[in-house]
Tab-separated table of C-alpha atoms and ligand atoms in Angstrom:
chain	number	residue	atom	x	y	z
A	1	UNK	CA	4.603	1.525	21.711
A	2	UNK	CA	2.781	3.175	18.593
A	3	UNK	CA	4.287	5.450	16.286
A	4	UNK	CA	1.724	7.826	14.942
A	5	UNK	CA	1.750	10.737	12.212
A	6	UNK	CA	-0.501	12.346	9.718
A	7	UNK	CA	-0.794	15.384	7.049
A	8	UNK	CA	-3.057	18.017	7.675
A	9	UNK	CA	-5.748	15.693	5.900
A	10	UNK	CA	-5.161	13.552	8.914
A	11	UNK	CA	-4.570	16.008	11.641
A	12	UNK	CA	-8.055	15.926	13.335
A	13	UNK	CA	-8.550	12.159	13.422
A	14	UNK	CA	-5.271	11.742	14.432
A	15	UNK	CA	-6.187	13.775	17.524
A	16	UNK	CA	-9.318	11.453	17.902
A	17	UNK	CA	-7.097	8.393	18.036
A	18	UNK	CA	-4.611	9.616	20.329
A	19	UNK	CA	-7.556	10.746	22.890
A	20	UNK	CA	-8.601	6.958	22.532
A	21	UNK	CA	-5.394	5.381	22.858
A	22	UNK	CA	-5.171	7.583	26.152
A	23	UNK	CA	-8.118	5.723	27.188
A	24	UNK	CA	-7.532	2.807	26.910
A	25	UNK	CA	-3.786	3.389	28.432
A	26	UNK	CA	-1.837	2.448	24.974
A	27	UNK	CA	1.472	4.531	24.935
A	28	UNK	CA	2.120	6.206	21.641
A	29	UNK	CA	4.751	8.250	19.933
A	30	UNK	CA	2.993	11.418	17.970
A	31	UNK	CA	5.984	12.100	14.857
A	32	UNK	CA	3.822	15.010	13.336
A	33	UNK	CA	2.495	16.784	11.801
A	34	UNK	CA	1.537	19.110	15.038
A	35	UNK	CA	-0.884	21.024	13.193
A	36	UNK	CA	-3.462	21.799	9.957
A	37	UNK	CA	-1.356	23.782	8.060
A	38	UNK	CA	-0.433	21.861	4.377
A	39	UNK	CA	2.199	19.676	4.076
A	40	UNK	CA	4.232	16.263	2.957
A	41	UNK	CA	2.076	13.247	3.812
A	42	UNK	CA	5.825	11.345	3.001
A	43	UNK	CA	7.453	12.631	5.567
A	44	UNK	CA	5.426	11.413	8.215
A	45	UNK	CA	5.046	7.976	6.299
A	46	UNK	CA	8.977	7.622	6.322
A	47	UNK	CA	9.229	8.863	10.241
A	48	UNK	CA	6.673	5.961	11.618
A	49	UNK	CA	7.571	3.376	8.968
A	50	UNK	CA	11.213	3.636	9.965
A	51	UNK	CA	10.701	3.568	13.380
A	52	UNK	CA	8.449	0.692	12.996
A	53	UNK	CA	11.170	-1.258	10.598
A	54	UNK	CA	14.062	-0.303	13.067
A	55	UNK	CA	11.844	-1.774	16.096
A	56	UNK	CA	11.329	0.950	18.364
A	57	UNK	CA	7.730	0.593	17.392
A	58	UNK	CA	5.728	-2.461	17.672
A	59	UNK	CA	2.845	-0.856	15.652
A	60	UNK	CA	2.144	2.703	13.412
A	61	UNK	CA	-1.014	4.138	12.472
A	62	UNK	CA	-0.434	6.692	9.405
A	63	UNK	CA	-3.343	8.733	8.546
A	64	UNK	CA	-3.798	11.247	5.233
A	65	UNK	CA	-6.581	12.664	3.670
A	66	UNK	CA	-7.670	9.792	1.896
A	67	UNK	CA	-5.130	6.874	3.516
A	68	UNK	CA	-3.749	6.039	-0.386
A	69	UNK	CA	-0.530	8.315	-0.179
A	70	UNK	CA	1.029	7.663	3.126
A	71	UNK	CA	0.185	3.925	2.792
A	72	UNK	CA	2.286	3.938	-0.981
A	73	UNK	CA	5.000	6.110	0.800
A	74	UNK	CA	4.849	3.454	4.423
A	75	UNK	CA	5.629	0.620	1.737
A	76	UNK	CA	8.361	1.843	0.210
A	77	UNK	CA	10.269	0.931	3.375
A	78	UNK	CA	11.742	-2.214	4.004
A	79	UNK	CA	10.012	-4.379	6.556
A	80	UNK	CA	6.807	-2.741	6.141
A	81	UNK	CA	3.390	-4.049	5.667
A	82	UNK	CA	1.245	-0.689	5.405
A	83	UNK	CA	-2.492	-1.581	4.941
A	84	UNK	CA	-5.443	1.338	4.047
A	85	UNK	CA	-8.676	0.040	6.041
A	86	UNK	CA	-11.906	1.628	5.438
A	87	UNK	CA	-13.755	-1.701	7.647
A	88	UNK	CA	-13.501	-4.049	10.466
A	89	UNK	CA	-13.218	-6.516	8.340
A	90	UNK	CA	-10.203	-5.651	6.338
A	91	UNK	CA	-8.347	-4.599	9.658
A	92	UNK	CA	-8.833	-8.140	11.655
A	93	UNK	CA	-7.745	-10.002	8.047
A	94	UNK	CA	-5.107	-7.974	7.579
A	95	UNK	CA	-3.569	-8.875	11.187
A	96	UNK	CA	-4.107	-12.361	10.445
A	97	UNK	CA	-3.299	-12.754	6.880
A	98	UNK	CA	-0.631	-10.419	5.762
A	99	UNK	CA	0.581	-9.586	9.678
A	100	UNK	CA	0.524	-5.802	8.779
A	101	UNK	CA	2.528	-3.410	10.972
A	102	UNK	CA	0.705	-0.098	9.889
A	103	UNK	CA	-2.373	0.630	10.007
A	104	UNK	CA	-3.377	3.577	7.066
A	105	UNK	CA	-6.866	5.586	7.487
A	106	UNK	CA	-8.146	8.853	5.225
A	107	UNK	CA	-9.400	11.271	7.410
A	108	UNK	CA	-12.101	12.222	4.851
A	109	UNK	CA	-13.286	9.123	4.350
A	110	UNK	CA	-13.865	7.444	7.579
A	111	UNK	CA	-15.355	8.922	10.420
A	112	UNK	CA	-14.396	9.119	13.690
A	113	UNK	CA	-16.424	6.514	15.410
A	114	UNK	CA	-15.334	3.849	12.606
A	115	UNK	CA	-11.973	4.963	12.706
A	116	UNK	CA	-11.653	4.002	16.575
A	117	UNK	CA	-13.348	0.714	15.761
A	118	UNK	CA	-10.905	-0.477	13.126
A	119	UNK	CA	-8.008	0.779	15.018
A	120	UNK	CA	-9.248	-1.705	17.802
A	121	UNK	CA	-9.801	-4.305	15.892
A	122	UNK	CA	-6.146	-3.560	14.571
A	123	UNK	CA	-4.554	-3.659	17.657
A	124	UNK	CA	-6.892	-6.362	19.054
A	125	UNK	CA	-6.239	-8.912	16.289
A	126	UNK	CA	-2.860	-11.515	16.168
A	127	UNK	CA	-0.812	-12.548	13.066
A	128	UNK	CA	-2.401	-15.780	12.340
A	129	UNK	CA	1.018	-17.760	12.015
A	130	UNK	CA	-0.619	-20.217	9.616
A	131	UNK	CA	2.295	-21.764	7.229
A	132	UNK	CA	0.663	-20.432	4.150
A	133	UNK	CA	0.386	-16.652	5.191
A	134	UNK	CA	4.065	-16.784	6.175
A	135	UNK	CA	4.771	-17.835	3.046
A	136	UNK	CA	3.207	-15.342	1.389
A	137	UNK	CA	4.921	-12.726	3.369
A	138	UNK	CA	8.444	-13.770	3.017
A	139	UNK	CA	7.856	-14.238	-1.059
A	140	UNK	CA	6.780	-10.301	-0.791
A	141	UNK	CA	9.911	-9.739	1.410
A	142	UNK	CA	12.223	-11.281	-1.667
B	201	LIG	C1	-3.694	16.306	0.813
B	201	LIG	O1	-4.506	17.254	0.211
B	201	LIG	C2	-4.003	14.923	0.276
B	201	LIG	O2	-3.548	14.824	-1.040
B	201	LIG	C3	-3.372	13.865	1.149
B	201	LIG	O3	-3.833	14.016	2.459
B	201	LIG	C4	-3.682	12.427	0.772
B	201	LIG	O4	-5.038	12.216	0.610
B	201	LIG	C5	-2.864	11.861	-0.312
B	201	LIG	O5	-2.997	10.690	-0.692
């Protein structure tokens, strides 16, 4: 299961994703925000990163204008590893490197089409498990 939320910066790319995770038959929780009117990108960082650090969610995908303020809000929560991806190539390293639960987009700065490709490649991509990047992790955990 995927938690997923958004500000209004996110809203319409949000509704892209969830259309695409409908496709491809990926279940998904949608915590807000339910429409375009302004509000608190924090909110709906602290909604999917806690049910992602509780484990009722596997996965989140947090989106906000630009992806920088719900990923700083995601982090603040124990447990989570909230990474902004503007390319494919940050999104597979970032499975395999830092084993990031959230994935963070801007929905002005990446377009549709690009977005749906990194959130595959997201979802697509395993931890790596090597001894070093597990390392890493649990000296950020400390
Ligand atoms: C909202 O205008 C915007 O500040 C927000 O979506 C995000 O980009 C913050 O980092």
């Amino acid at each position: 299961m995927i938690a997923i939320g958004s500000d209004h910066g996110g809203y319409a790319l949000k509704q892209e994703i969830m259309r695409h995770l409908e496709e491809r038959g990926i279940d998904y929780k949608d915590f807000g925000c339910y429409d375009e009117s302004s509000c608190d990108y924090p909110i709906y960082a602290r909604l999917v990163a806690n049910e992602v650090a509780e484990g009722r969610c596997e996965t989140g995908i947090l989106i906000c204008g630009t992806g920088i303020g719900i990923s700083i809000a995601a982090n603040k929560v124990p447990g989570i590893r909230a990474a902004l991806c503007t390319d494919c190539f940050c999104a597979e390293a970032t499975r395999q490197h830092n084993d990031a639960n959230i994935l963070c987009l801007g929905g002005r700065v990446v377009g549709p089409g690009l977005a749906i490709k990194i959130v595959d490649t997201f979802l697509d991509t395993p931890f790596s498990e090597d001894e070093r990047h597990v390392r890493r992790i649990s000296l950020i955990e400390q």
